[in-house]
Structures are given as structure tokens and as C-alpha cells.
Amino acid sequence: MAPVVYRPSDDVDTLLANFAHDLARGGVRIGGIVQRNVRNANGTTTMLAVDVATGTKISVSQTLGGGAMSCKLDTGGLAEAAAVVSRAIRDDVDLIVINKFSRQEAFGQGLRAEFADAISRGLPLLTAVPERRFSDWRNFNGDFGTTLACEWSVIANWWQAIGGL
């Protein structure tokens, strides 16, 4: 298992998506989700969870009014994304990708159960963890796994070191 620790200036979403896409093109059985943020014509952003195996896009954000203060995470979309990850775990793919362990997971929500399932089964797992949430990740997971810098070559070296194809 490997968390990619990133800063706000890093484009970890694109990095993970491109890495997953390249592995899949190379014949690796990969499953899970990556995140894509799409800028809408009105200036808002829609968060998408993209199934790395099929390319299916799932909206995980709800549209809120301009002055809204509540979380814009769409629980229905999140449940769909969780089902994608769970299916990949059941299918025992070569690599599970879960876009990130962040605030929701730190507080016991989001995709925390899917993280725990993949970890408990000993499946290769690649995720992203914001630098400010790394202590939450360690509280959740202990010191298990390999912490990676947010760089393509570092992730590729990790993949090869664990016997990746």
C-alpha cells in the first residue's frame, strides 16, 4: 500500500489518473476510482469520481447555491464510487486506486470502509493523502505501507518494487 503525500500546489488527481490509465493500457488489471474536477460554464466546479477500469464518470458533488456553507459532497455519488471500489476489491485486481484519504475518511466517513477492506485483504493500494491529513492517515493505518512523494517516477518505482507488471 502506498499513500502519495501531496501539497495544495500538486496536481495529484491528474498524476494518479494518468498513472492508472497507463497501467491499464499496459494490461494491468486495475480497479477503483480517481478524481477529476470539471470547471462548469458558470464558474463552479463539479467533482467526478472516474472508474479506472471502465472510464465511467460519477458526480460526487451536489450543486449548492452561491452562499451555501454545507458540504457539497453528494452522498449518492459517493455510494456509487464506493461500489466501484468494492467491486474492484472483490475482483482481486492487480492494483486498487482510491483517489484520496482526506477529511471525510479521517472522520470515519467517505471511503474509509473501502480503504479498510483493501488493506485488510493485503491488496496493492495506491491513494493520495493531503499533507495536512497525513497524521490522520497514520492514525488510521499506523506505519504500514510506503509513503511516496507526489512524482511519477517515485510511484512507478514503487509499482515495480512490489512486483507490478
Tab-separated table of N, CA and C in Angstrom:
chain	number	residue	atom	x	y	z
A	1	MET	N	0.831	-1.167	0.000
A	1	MET	CA	0.000	0.000	0.000
A	1	MET	C	0.876	1.231	0.000
A	2	ALA	N	0.407	2.257	-0.716
A	2	ALA	CA	1.221	3.463	-0.823
A	2	ALA	C	0.367	4.726	-0.870
A	3	PRO	N	0.533	5.590	0.127
A	3	PRO	CA	-0.089	6.905	0.040
A	3	PRO	C	0.876	7.888	-0.622
A	4	VAL	N	0.377	8.618	-1.587
A	4	VAL	CA	1.128	9.704	-2.217
A	4	VAL	C	0.793	10.963	-1.427
A	5	VAL	N	1.759	11.506	-0.728
A	5	VAL	CA	1.532	12.698	0.080
A	5	VAL	C	1.729	13.919	-0.814
A	6	TYR	N	0.735	14.796	-0.794
A	6	TYR	CA	0.786	15.947	-1.704
A	6	TYR	C	0.458	17.251	-1.001
A	7	ARG	N	0.908	18.337	-1.645
A	7	ARG	CA	0.652	19.711	-1.184
A	7	ARG	C	-0.456	20.313	-2.040
A	8	PRO	N	-1.041	21.420	-1.608
A	8	PRO	CA	-2.097	22.056	-2.411
A	8	PRO	C	-1.649	22.409	-3.834
A	9	SER	N	-0.373	22.682	-4.028
A	9	SER	CA	0.114	23.060	-5.359
A	9	SER	C	0.319	21.854	-6.287
A	10	ASP	N	0.254	20.637	-5.762
A	10	ASP	CA	0.445	19.428	-6.580
A	10	ASP	C	-0.847	19.044	-7.287
A	11	ASP	N	-0.741	18.576	-8.513
A	11	ASP	CA	-1.907	18.084	-9.257
A	11	ASP	C	-1.962	16.557	-9.136
A	12	VAL	N	-2.244	16.100	-7.914
A	12	VAL	CA	-2.246	14.674	-7.633
A	12	VAL	C	-3.356	13.942	-8.373
A	13	ASP	N	-4.482	14.609	-8.626
A	13	ASP	CA	-5.594	13.958	-9.334
A	13	ASP	C	-5.161	13.540	-10.738
A	14	THR	N	-4.524	14.438	-11.457
A	14	THR	CA	-4.053	14.115	-12.810
A	14	THR	C	-2.954	13.064	-12.764
A	15	LEU	N	-2.058	13.173	-11.808
A	15	LEU	CA	-0.974	12.210	-11.672
A	15	LEU	C	-1.519	10.793	-11.487
A	16	LEU	N	-2.434	10.603	-10.537
A	16	LEU	CA	-2.999	9.275	-10.297
A	16	LEU	C	-3.801	8.782	-11.493
A	17	ALA	N	-4.590	9.667	-12.100
A	17	ALA	CA	-5.399	9.269	-13.257
A	17	ALA	C	-4.518	8.822	-14.413
A	18	ASN	N	-3.474	9.574	-14.707
A	18	ASN	CA	-2.583	9.213	-15.812
A	18	ASN	C	-1.809	7.930	-15.513
A	19	PHE	N	-1.380	7.778	-14.268
A	19	PHE	CA	-0.658	6.561	-13.895
A	19	PHE	C	-1.570	5.349	-14.047
A	20	ALA	N	-2.789	5.443	-13.538
A	20	ALA	CA	-3.747	4.344	-13.646
A	20	ALA	C	-4.047	4.022	-15.112
A	21	HIS	N	-4.250	5.047	-15.907
A	21	HIS	CA	-4.541	4.861	-17.336
A	21	HIS	C	-3.386	4.139	-18.037
A	22	ASP	N	-2.164	4.553	-17.754
A	22	ASP	CA	-1.005	3.913	-18.385
A	22	ASP	C	-0.876	2.451	-17.978
A	23	LEU	N	-1.108	2.158	-16.702
A	23	LEU	CA	-1.051	0.763	-16.262
A	23	LEU	C	-2.115	-0.076	-16.955
A	24	ALA	N	-3.317	0.461	-17.023
A	24	ALA	CA	-4.408	-0.270	-17.680
A	24	ALA	C	-4.090	-0.533	-19.147
A	25	ARG	N	-3.541	0.465	-19.838
A	25	ARG	CA	-3.147	0.276	-21.246
A	25	ARG	C	-2.078	-0.787	-21.384
A	26	GLY	N	-1.275	-0.965	-20.342
A	26	GLY	CA	-0.214	-1.966	-20.358
A	26	GLY	C	-0.680	-3.349	-19.929
A	27	GLY	N	-1.977	-3.503	-19.694
A	27	GLY	CA	-2.515	-4.818	-19.366
A	27	GLY	C	-2.676	-5.108	-17.890
A	28	VAL	N	-2.395	-4.151	-17.035
A	28	VAL	CA	-2.572	-4.348	-15.598
A	28	VAL	C	-4.058	-4.310	-15.283
A	29	ARG	N	-4.506	-5.285	-14.489
A	29	ARG	CA	-5.907	-5.290	-14.044
A	29	ARG	C	-6.020	-4.313	-12.876
A	30	ILE	N	-6.589	-3.168	-13.169
A	30	ILE	CA	-6.644	-2.082	-12.201
A	30	ILE	C	-8.099	-1.755	-11.909
A	31	GLY	N	-8.366	-1.370	-10.681
A	31	GLY	CA	-9.733	-1.012	-10.312
A	31	GLY	C	-9.737	0.090	-9.280
A	32	GLY	N	-10.891	0.713	-9.136
A	32	GLY	CA	-11.041	1.793	-8.174
A	32	GLY	C	-11.422	3.082	-8.871
A	33	ILE	N	-11.108	4.196	-8.225
A	33	ILE	CA	-11.523	5.496	-8.747
A	33	ILE	C	-10.411	6.527	-8.639
A	34	VAL	N	-10.468	7.470	-9.544
A	34	VAL	CA	-9.641	8.677	-9.473
A	34	VAL	C	-10.596	9.862	-9.526
A	35	GLN	N	-10.109	11.013	-9.123
A	35	GLN	CA	-10.949	12.205	-9.105
A	35	GLN	C	-10.586	13.127	-10.247
A	36	ARG	N	-11.605	13.695	-10.851
A	36	ARG	CA	-11.444	14.738	-11.854
A	36	ARG	C	-12.355	15.889	-11.448
A	37	ASN	N	-11.832	17.093	-11.513
A	37	ASN	CA	-12.624	18.283	-11.237
A	37	ASN	C	-12.886	18.983	-12.560
A	38	VAL	N	-14.146	19.196	-12.859
A	38	VAL	CA	-14.544	19.802	-14.126
A	38	VAL	C	-15.089	21.199	-13.863
A	39	ARG	N	-14.518	22.179	-14.525
A	39	ARG	CA	-14.970	23.568	-14.396
A	39	ARG	C	-16.187	23.762	-15.287
A	40	ASN	N	-17.274	24.213	-14.692
A	40	ASN	CA	-18.522	24.446	-15.427
A	40	ASN	C	-18.543	25.852	-16.014
A	41	ALA	N	-19.413	26.073	-16.984
A	41	ALA	CA	-19.516	27.368	-17.653
A	41	ALA	C	-19.830	28.507	-16.676
A	42	ASN	N	-20.554	28.189	-15.593
A	42	ASN	CA	-20.922	29.225	-14.629
A	42	ASN	C	-19.838	29.480	-13.578
A	43	GLY	N	-18.672	28.838	-13.731
A	43	GLY	CA	-17.569	29.057	-12.819
A	43	GLY	C	-17.498	28.093	-11.651
A	44	THR	N	-18.522	27.268	-11.478
A	44	THR	CA	-18.485	26.280	-10.401
A	44	THR	C	-17.669	25.068	-10.851
A	45	THR	N	-17.358	24.224	-9.905
A	45	THR	CA	-16.594	23.016	-10.197
A	45	THR	C	-17.411	21.792	-9.808
A	46	THR	N	-17.411	20.791	-10.666
A	46	THR	CA	-18.052	19.517	-10.378
A	46	THR	C	-16.963	18.487	-10.133
A	47	MET	N	-17.055	17.799	-9.002
A	47	MET	CA	-16.111	16.718	-8.705
A	47	MET	C	-16.665	15.423	-9.269
A	48	LEU	N	-15.820	14.720	-10.013
A	48	LEU	CA	-16.198	13.438	-10.578
A	48	LEU	C	-15.288	12.354	-10.027
A	49	ALA	N	-15.865	11.204	-9.740
A	49	ALA	CA	-15.087	10.003	-9.466
A	49	ALA	C	-15.129	9.217	-10.767
A	50	VAL	N	-13.965	8.856	-11.281
A	50	VAL	CA	-13.885	8.142	-12.551
A	50	VAL	C	-13.429	6.717	-12.271
A	51	ASP	N	-14.227	5.749	-12.721
A	51	ASP	CA	-13.895	4.335	-12.596
A	51	ASP	C	-12.682	4.067	-13.481
A	52	VAL	N	-11.560	3.659	-12.895
A	52	VAL	CA	-10.338	3.480	-13.675
A	52	VAL	C	-10.419	2.284	-14.616
A	53	ALA	N	-11.320	1.357	-14.371
A	53	ALA	CA	-11.452	0.187	-15.237
A	53	ALA	C	-12.324	0.468	-16.458
A	54	THR	N	-13.355	1.291	-16.280
A	54	THR	CA	-14.324	1.489	-17.366
A	54	THR	C	-14.361	2.910	-17.911
A	55	GLY	N	-13.857	3.866	-17.146
A	55	GLY	CA	-13.941	5.267	-17.547
A	55	GLY	C	-15.266	5.922	-17.188
A	56	THR	N	-16.169	5.174	-16.578
A	56	THR	CA	-17.463	5.724	-16.169
A	56	THR	C	-17.263	6.853	-15.170
A	57	LYS	N	-17.956	7.968	-15.408
A	57	LYS	CA	-17.841	9.139	-14.538
A	57	LYS	C	-19.051	9.214	-13.613
A	58	ILE	N	-18.769	9.453	-12.340
A	58	ILE	CA	-19.804	9.554	-11.313
A	58	ILE	C	-19.659	10.920	-10.653
A	59	SER	N	-20.712	11.715	-10.676
A	59	SER	CA	-20.658	13.003	-9.986
A	59	SER	C	-20.724	12.758	-8.485
A	60	VAL	N	-19.759	13.304	-7.766
A	60	VAL	CA	-19.743	13.160	-6.309
A	60	VAL	C	-19.934	14.508	-5.617
A	61	SER	N	-20.403	15.490	-6.382
A	61	SER	CA	-20.681	16.788	-5.773
A	61	SER	C	-22.092	17.216	-6.123
A	62	GLN	N	-22.698	17.893	-5.188
A	62	GLN	CA	-24.031	18.428	-5.424
A	62	GLN	C	-23.934	19.922	-5.680
A	63	THR	N	-24.857	20.415	-6.466
A	63	THR	CA	-24.879	21.833	-6.780
A	63	THR	C	-25.558	22.573	-5.634
A	64	LEU	N	-24.832	23.513	-5.065
A	64	LEU	CA	-25.370	24.315	-3.963
A	64	LEU	C	-25.444	25.762	-4.403
A	65	GLY	N	-26.247	26.535	-3.747
A	65	GLY	CA	-26.356	27.958	-4.052
A	65	GLY	C	-25.068	28.691	-3.700
A	66	GLY	N	-24.911	29.882	-4.227
A	66	GLY	CA	-23.707	30.675	-4.041
A	66	GLY	C	-23.330	30.915	-2.594
A	67	GLY	N	-24.288	31.052	-1.699
A	67	GLY	CA	-23.980	31.333	-0.297
A	67	GLY	C	-23.999	30.107	0.595
A	68	ALA	N	-24.115	28.925	0.012
A	68	ALA	CA	-24.216	27.701	0.808
A	68	ALA	C	-22.948	27.459	1.612
A	69	MET	N	-23.117	26.994	2.833
A	69	MET	CA	-21.990	26.731	3.719
A	69	MET	C	-21.808	25.235	3.987
A	70	SER	N	-22.733	24.407	3.532
A	70	SER	CA	-22.639	22.980	3.825
A	70	SER	C	-21.716	22.274	2.842
A	71	CYS	N	-21.402	21.029	3.163
A	71	CYS	CA	-20.515	20.222	2.330
A	71	CYS	C	-21.182	19.958	0.995
A	72	LYS	N	-20.422	20.081	-0.081
A	72	LYS	CA	-21.016	19.850	-1.390
A	72	LYS	C	-20.859	18.419	-1.870
A	73	LEU	N	-20.358	17.528	-1.009
A	73	LEU	CA	-20.209	16.123	-1.360
A	73	LEU	C	-21.577	15.472	-1.480
A	74	ASP	N	-21.818	14.789	-2.576
A	74	ASP	CA	-23.083	14.107	-2.839
A	74	ASP	C	-22.990	12.674	-2.328
A	75	THR	N	-23.763	12.354	-1.305
A	75	THR	CA	-23.675	11.031	-0.690
A	75	THR	C	-24.109	9.926	-1.642
A	76	GLY	N	-25.055	10.220	-2.549
A	76	GLY	CA	-25.464	9.215	-3.534
A	76	GLY	C	-24.334	8.877	-4.489
A	77	GLY	N	-23.641	9.907	-4.966
A	77	GLY	CA	-22.494	9.697	-5.844
A	77	GLY	C	-21.361	8.994	-5.115
A	78	LEU	N	-21.176	9.359	-3.852
A	78	LEU	CA	-20.139	8.713	-3.053
A	78	LEU	C	-20.444	7.226	-2.882
A	79	ALA	N	-21.713	6.885	-2.697
A	79	ALA	CA	-22.102	5.473	-2.578
A	79	ALA	C	-21.809	4.716	-3.880
A	80	GLU	N	-22.049	5.357	-5.029
A	80	GLU	CA	-21.717	4.733	-6.316
A	80	GLU	C	-20.212	4.516	-6.438
A	81	ALA	N	-19.435	5.511	-6.033
A	81	ALA	CA	-17.977	5.392	-6.088
A	81	ALA	C	-17.504	4.269	-5.164
A	82	ALA	N	-18.105	4.168	-3.985
A	82	ALA	CA	-17.753	3.102	-3.047
A	82	ALA	C	-18.045	1.728	-3.655
A	83	ALA	N	-19.147	1.619	-4.393
A	83	ALA	CA	-19.492	0.348	-5.045
A	83	ALA	C	-18.448	-0.029	-6.096
A	84	VAL	N	-17.927	0.960	-6.820
A	84	VAL	CA	-16.881	0.705	-7.812
A	84	VAL	C	-15.635	0.141	-7.120
A	85	VAL	N	-15.244	0.762	-6.022
A	85	VAL	CA	-14.063	0.298	-5.284
A	85	VAL	C	-14.310	-1.095	-4.712
A	86	SER	N	-15.472	-1.317	-4.135
A	86	SER	CA	-15.797	-2.630	-3.561
A	86	SER	C	-15.770	-3.726	-4.621
A	87	ARG	N	-16.273	-3.416	-5.800
A	87	ARG	CA	-16.250	-4.401	-6.900
A	87	ARG	C	-14.809	-4.740	-7.277
A	88	ALA	N	-13.948	-3.728	-7.344
A	88	ALA	CA	-12.538	-3.961	-7.674
A	88	ALA	C	-11.872	-4.839	-6.613
A	89	ILE	N	-12.208	-4.598	-5.363
A	89	ILE	CA	-11.658	-5.411	-4.270
A	89	ILE	C	-12.131	-6.849	-4.410
A	90	ARG	N	-13.416	-7.051	-4.653
A	90	ARG	CA	-13.963	-8.401	-4.840
A	90	ARG	C	-13.330	-9.108	-6.035
A	91	ASP	N	-13.045	-8.333	-7.097
A	91	ASP	CA	-12.468	-8.915	-8.316
A	91	ASP	C	-10.975	-9.201	-8.165
A	92	ASP	N	-10.393	-8.818	-7.022
A	92	ASP	CA	-8.987	-9.089	-6.733
A	92	ASP	C	-8.078	-8.606	-7.865
A	93	VAL	N	-8.249	-7.347	-8.237
A	93	VAL	CA	-7.450	-6.759	-9.315
A	93	VAL	C	-5.987	-6.632	-8.886
A	94	ASP	N	-5.118	-6.305	-9.827
A	94	ASP	CA	-3.686	-6.171	-9.540
A	94	ASP	C	-3.368	-4.946	-8.690
A	95	LEU	N	-4.155	-3.879	-8.871
A	95	LEU	CA	-3.937	-2.639	-8.118
A	95	LEU	C	-5.265	-1.934	-7.891
A	96	ILE	N	-5.496	-1.556	-6.642
A	96	ILE	CA	-6.655	-0.745	-6.263
A	96	ILE	C	-6.186	0.703	-6.180
A	97	VAL	N	-6.921	1.611	-6.813
A	97	VAL	CA	-6.652	3.043	-6.691
A	97	VAL	C	-7.873	3.686	-6.046
A	98	ILE	N	-7.640	4.399	-4.965
A	98	ILE	CA	-8.709	5.182	-4.332
A	98	ILE	C	-8.193	6.615	-4.293
A	99	ASN	N	-8.937	7.511	-4.929
A	99	ASN	CA	-8.446	8.861	-5.192
A	99	ASN	C	-7.797	9.551	-4.008
A	100	LYS	N	-8.391	9.493	-2.821
A	100	LYS	CA	-7.693	10.114	-1.696
A	100	LYS	C	-8.303	9.754	-0.358
A	101	PHE	N	-7.451	9.839	0.630
A	101	PHE	CA	-7.835	9.733	2.034
A	101	PHE	C	-7.751	11.153	2.556
A	102	SER	N	-8.915	11.729	2.853
A	102	SER	CA	-8.920	13.132	3.254
A	102	SER	C	-9.844	13.339	4.446
A	103	ARG	N	-10.458	14.482	4.500
A	103	ARG	CA	-11.252	14.876	5.669
A	103	ARG	C	-12.358	13.866	5.998
A	104	GLN	N	-13.133	13.477	4.998
A	104	GLN	CA	-14.239	12.540	5.242
A	104	GLN	C	-13.734	11.234	5.853
A	105	GLU	N	-12.683	10.694	5.274
A	105	GLU	CA	-12.140	9.428	5.770
A	105	GLU	C	-11.525	9.593	7.155
A	106	ALA	N	-10.883	10.720	7.399
A	106	ALA	CA	-10.291	10.982	8.709
A	106	ALA	C	-11.348	10.964	9.806
A	107	PHE	N	-12.573	11.362	9.446
A	107	PHE	CA	-13.664	11.389	10.420
A	107	PHE	C	-14.559	10.160	10.345
A	108	GLY	N	-14.050	9.095	9.702
A	108	GLY	CA	-14.773	7.821	9.694
A	108	GLY	C	-15.826	7.690	8.623
A	109	GLN	N	-15.829	8.588	7.646
A	109	GLN	CA	-16.844	8.556	6.603
A	109	GLN	C	-16.184	8.362	5.241
A	110	GLY	N	-16.846	8.834	4.202
A	110	GLY	CA	-16.284	8.739	2.858
A	110	GLY	C	-16.027	7.302	2.457
A	111	LEU	N	-14.830	7.020	1.978
A	111	LEU	CA	-14.464	5.680	1.522
A	111	LEU	C	-13.608	4.936	2.553
A	112	ARG	N	-13.741	5.308	3.801
A	112	ARG	CA	-12.927	4.698	4.857
A	112	ARG	C	-13.119	3.183	4.933
A	113	ALA	N	-14.338	2.697	4.813
A	113	ALA	CA	-14.590	1.251	4.881
A	113	ALA	C	-13.910	0.525	3.724
A	114	GLU	N	-13.894	1.145	2.551
A	114	GLU	CA	-13.253	0.528	1.390
A	114	GLU	C	-11.730	0.501	1.567
A	115	PHE	N	-11.181	1.572	2.133
A	115	PHE	CA	-9.755	1.563	2.462
A	115	PHE	C	-9.450	0.395	3.401
A	116	ALA	N	-10.235	0.279	4.458
A	116	ALA	CA	-10.000	-0.771	5.454
A	116	ALA	C	-10.114	-2.162	4.822
A	117	ASP	N	-11.083	-2.347	3.939
A	117	ASP	CA	-11.266	-3.644	3.285
A	117	ASP	C	-10.051	-3.998	2.422
A	118	ALA	N	-9.610	-3.068	1.600
A	118	ALA	CA	-8.452	-3.323	0.732
A	118	ALA	C	-7.202	-3.605	1.570
A	119	ILE	N	-7.000	-2.834	2.625
A	119	ILE	CA	-5.831	-3.012	3.481
A	119	ILE	C	-5.881	-4.357	4.189
A	120	SER	N	-7.046	-4.699	4.736
A	120	SER	CA	-7.155	-5.955	5.486
A	120	SER	C	-6.962	-7.175	4.585
A	121	ARG	N	-7.271	-7.031	3.294
A	121	ARG	CA	-7.067	-8.136	2.351
A	121	ARG	C	-5.642	-8.170	1.792
A	122	GLY	N	-4.848	-7.163	2.133
A	122	GLY	CA	-3.463	-7.130	1.677
A	122	GLY	C	-3.305	-6.814	0.202
A	123	LEU	N	-4.283	-6.121	-0.382
A	123	LEU	CA	-4.227	-5.792	-1.806
A	123	LEU	C	-3.329	-4.583	-2.048
A	124	PRO	N	-2.611	-4.561	-3.163
A	124	PRO	CA	-1.853	-3.364	-3.506
A	124	PRO	C	-2.813	-2.179	-3.650
A	125	LEU	N	-2.527	-1.103	-2.959
A	125	LEU	CA	-3.407	0.058	-2.912
A	125	LEU	C	-2.584	1.319	-3.120
A	126	LEU	N	-3.050	2.152	-4.021
A	126	LEU	CA	-2.434	3.450	-4.277
A	126	LEU	C	-3.476	4.517	-3.992
A	127	THR	N	-3.107	5.497	-3.180
A	127	THR	CA	-4.028	6.588	-2.856
A	127	THR	C	-3.234	7.876	-2.705
A	128	ALA	N	-3.944	8.956	-2.492
A	128	ALA	CA	-3.323	10.254	-2.237
A	128	ALA	C	-3.789	10.743	-0.868
A	129	VAL	N	-2.867	11.377	-0.159
A	129	VAL	CA	-3.181	11.926	1.158
A	129	VAL	C	-2.654	13.352	1.203
A	130	PRO	N	-3.532	14.333	1.450
A	130	PRO	CA	-3.035	15.703	1.576
A	130	PRO	C	-2.063	15.791	2.758
A	131	GLU	N	-1.039	16.569	2.580
A	131	GLU	CA	-0.015	16.718	3.608
A	131	GLU	C	-0.629	17.023	4.978
A	132	ARG	N	-1.651	17.872	5.009
A	132	ARG	CA	-2.268	18.263	6.281
A	132	ARG	C	-3.069	17.140	6.927
A	133	ARG	N	-3.339	16.044	6.189
A	133	ARG	CA	-4.095	14.896	6.717
A	133	ARG	C	-3.210	13.668	6.942
A	134	PHE	N	-1.901	13.824	6.754
A	134	PHE	CA	-1.035	12.655	6.862
A	134	PHE	C	-1.066	12.059	8.270
A	135	SER	N	-1.156	12.892	9.298
A	135	SER	CA	-1.230	12.343	10.667
A	135	SER	C	-2.534	11.560	10.850
A	136	ASP	N	-3.626	11.982	10.203
A	136	ASP	CA	-4.886	11.227	10.254
A	136	ASP	C	-4.711	9.869	9.571
A	137	TRP	N	-3.996	9.866	8.440
A	137	TRP	CA	-3.725	8.615	7.727
A	137	TRP	C	-2.943	7.654	8.635
A	138	ARG	N	-1.922	8.172	9.293
A	138	ARG	CA	-1.098	7.323	10.167
A	138	ARG	C	-1.900	6.826	11.363
A	139	ASN	N	-2.813	7.645	11.876
A	139	ASN	CA	-3.684	7.190	12.967
A	139	ASN	C	-4.590	6.068	12.490
A	140	PHE	N	-5.031	6.146	11.251
A	140	PHE	CA	-5.904	5.127	10.670
A	140	PHE	C	-5.129	3.855	10.349
A	141	ASN	N	-3.959	4.004	9.775
A	141	ASN	CA	-3.231	2.885	9.194
A	141	ASN	C	-1.934	2.516	9.911
A	142	GLY	N	-1.536	3.308	10.872
A	142	GLY	CA	-0.252	3.036	11.509
A	142	GLY	C	0.884	3.389	10.570
A	143	ASP	N	1.926	2.634	10.647
A	143	ASP	CA	3.097	2.915	9.825
A	143	ASP	C	3.222	1.911	8.683
A	144	PHE	N	2.121	1.314	8.304
A	144	PHE	CA	2.115	0.277	7.283
A	144	PHE	C	2.165	0.901	5.883
A	145	GLY	N	2.910	0.303	5.001
A	145	GLY	CA	2.965	0.778	3.617
A	145	GLY	C	4.174	1.652	3.354
A	146	THR	N	4.218	2.170	2.146
A	146	THR	CA	5.324	3.003	1.691
A	146	THR	C	4.807	4.384	1.339
A	147	THR	N	5.295	5.407	2.012
A	147	THR	CA	4.884	6.773	1.730
A	147	THR	C	5.653	7.272	0.512
A	148	LEU	N	4.919	7.818	-0.458
A	148	LEU	CA	5.505	8.253	-1.718
A	148	LEU	C	5.411	9.763	-1.898
A	149	ALA	N	6.435	10.317	-2.538
A	149	ALA	CA	6.382	11.714	-2.962
A	149	ALA	C	5.454	11.810	-4.167
A	150	CYS	N	4.934	12.981	-4.406
A	150	CYS	CA	3.979	13.215	-5.488
A	150	CYS	C	4.726	13.405	-6.816
A	151	GLU	N	5.353	12.318	-7.278
A	151	GLU	CA	6.130	12.336	-8.515
A	151	GLU	C	5.923	11.026	-9.260
A	152	TRP	N	5.765	11.137	-10.568
A	152	TRP	CA	5.538	9.968	-11.415
A	152	TRP	C	6.605	8.902	-11.201
A	153	SER	N	7.861	9.283	-11.260
A	153	SER	CA	8.950	8.304	-11.180
A	153	SER	C	8.947	7.572	-9.836
A	154	VAL	N	8.600	8.259	-8.765
A	154	VAL	CA	8.555	7.642	-7.440
A	154	VAL	C	7.440	6.594	-7.400
A	155	ILE	N	6.282	6.929	-7.951
A	155	ILE	CA	5.160	5.987	-7.980
A	155	ILE	C	5.501	4.791	-8.870
A	156	ALA	N	6.083	5.039	-10.024
A	156	ALA	CA	6.453	3.959	-10.941
A	156	ALA	C	7.489	3.035	-10.293
A	157	ASN	N	8.451	3.594	-9.587
A	157	ASN	CA	9.462	2.776	-8.902
A	157	ASN	C	8.819	1.911	-7.817
A	158	TRP	N	7.874	2.487	-7.070
A	158	TRP	CA	7.147	1.708	-6.060
A	158	TRP	C	6.414	0.553	-6.723
A	159	TRP	N	5.718	0.822	-7.809
A	159	TRP	CA	4.948	-0.203	-8.503
A	159	TRP	C	5.864	-1.350	-8.956
A	160	GLN	N	6.988	-1.022	-9.518
A	160	GLN	CA	7.930	-2.061	-9.958
A	160	GLN	C	8.508	-2.813	-8.754
A	161	ALA	N	8.782	-2.111	-7.664
A	161	ALA	CA	9.368	-2.739	-6.486
A	161	ALA	C	8.429	-3.765	-5.838
A	162	ILE	N	7.116	-3.554	-5.964
A	162	ILE	CA	6.186	-4.521	-5.377
A	162	ILE	C	5.817	-5.619	-6.365
A	163	GLY	N	6.490	-5.616	-7.495
A	163	GLY	CA	6.262	-6.686	-8.472
A	163	GLY	C	5.231	-6.343	-9.524
A	164	GLY	N	4.963	-5.044	-9.694
A	164	GLY	CA	3.997	-4.629	-10.702
A	164	GLY	C	4.433	-5.036	-12.091
A	165	LEU	N	3.448	-5.218	-12.943
A	165	LEU	CA	3.718	-5.685	-14.310
A	165	LEU	C	4.312	-4.615	-15.176
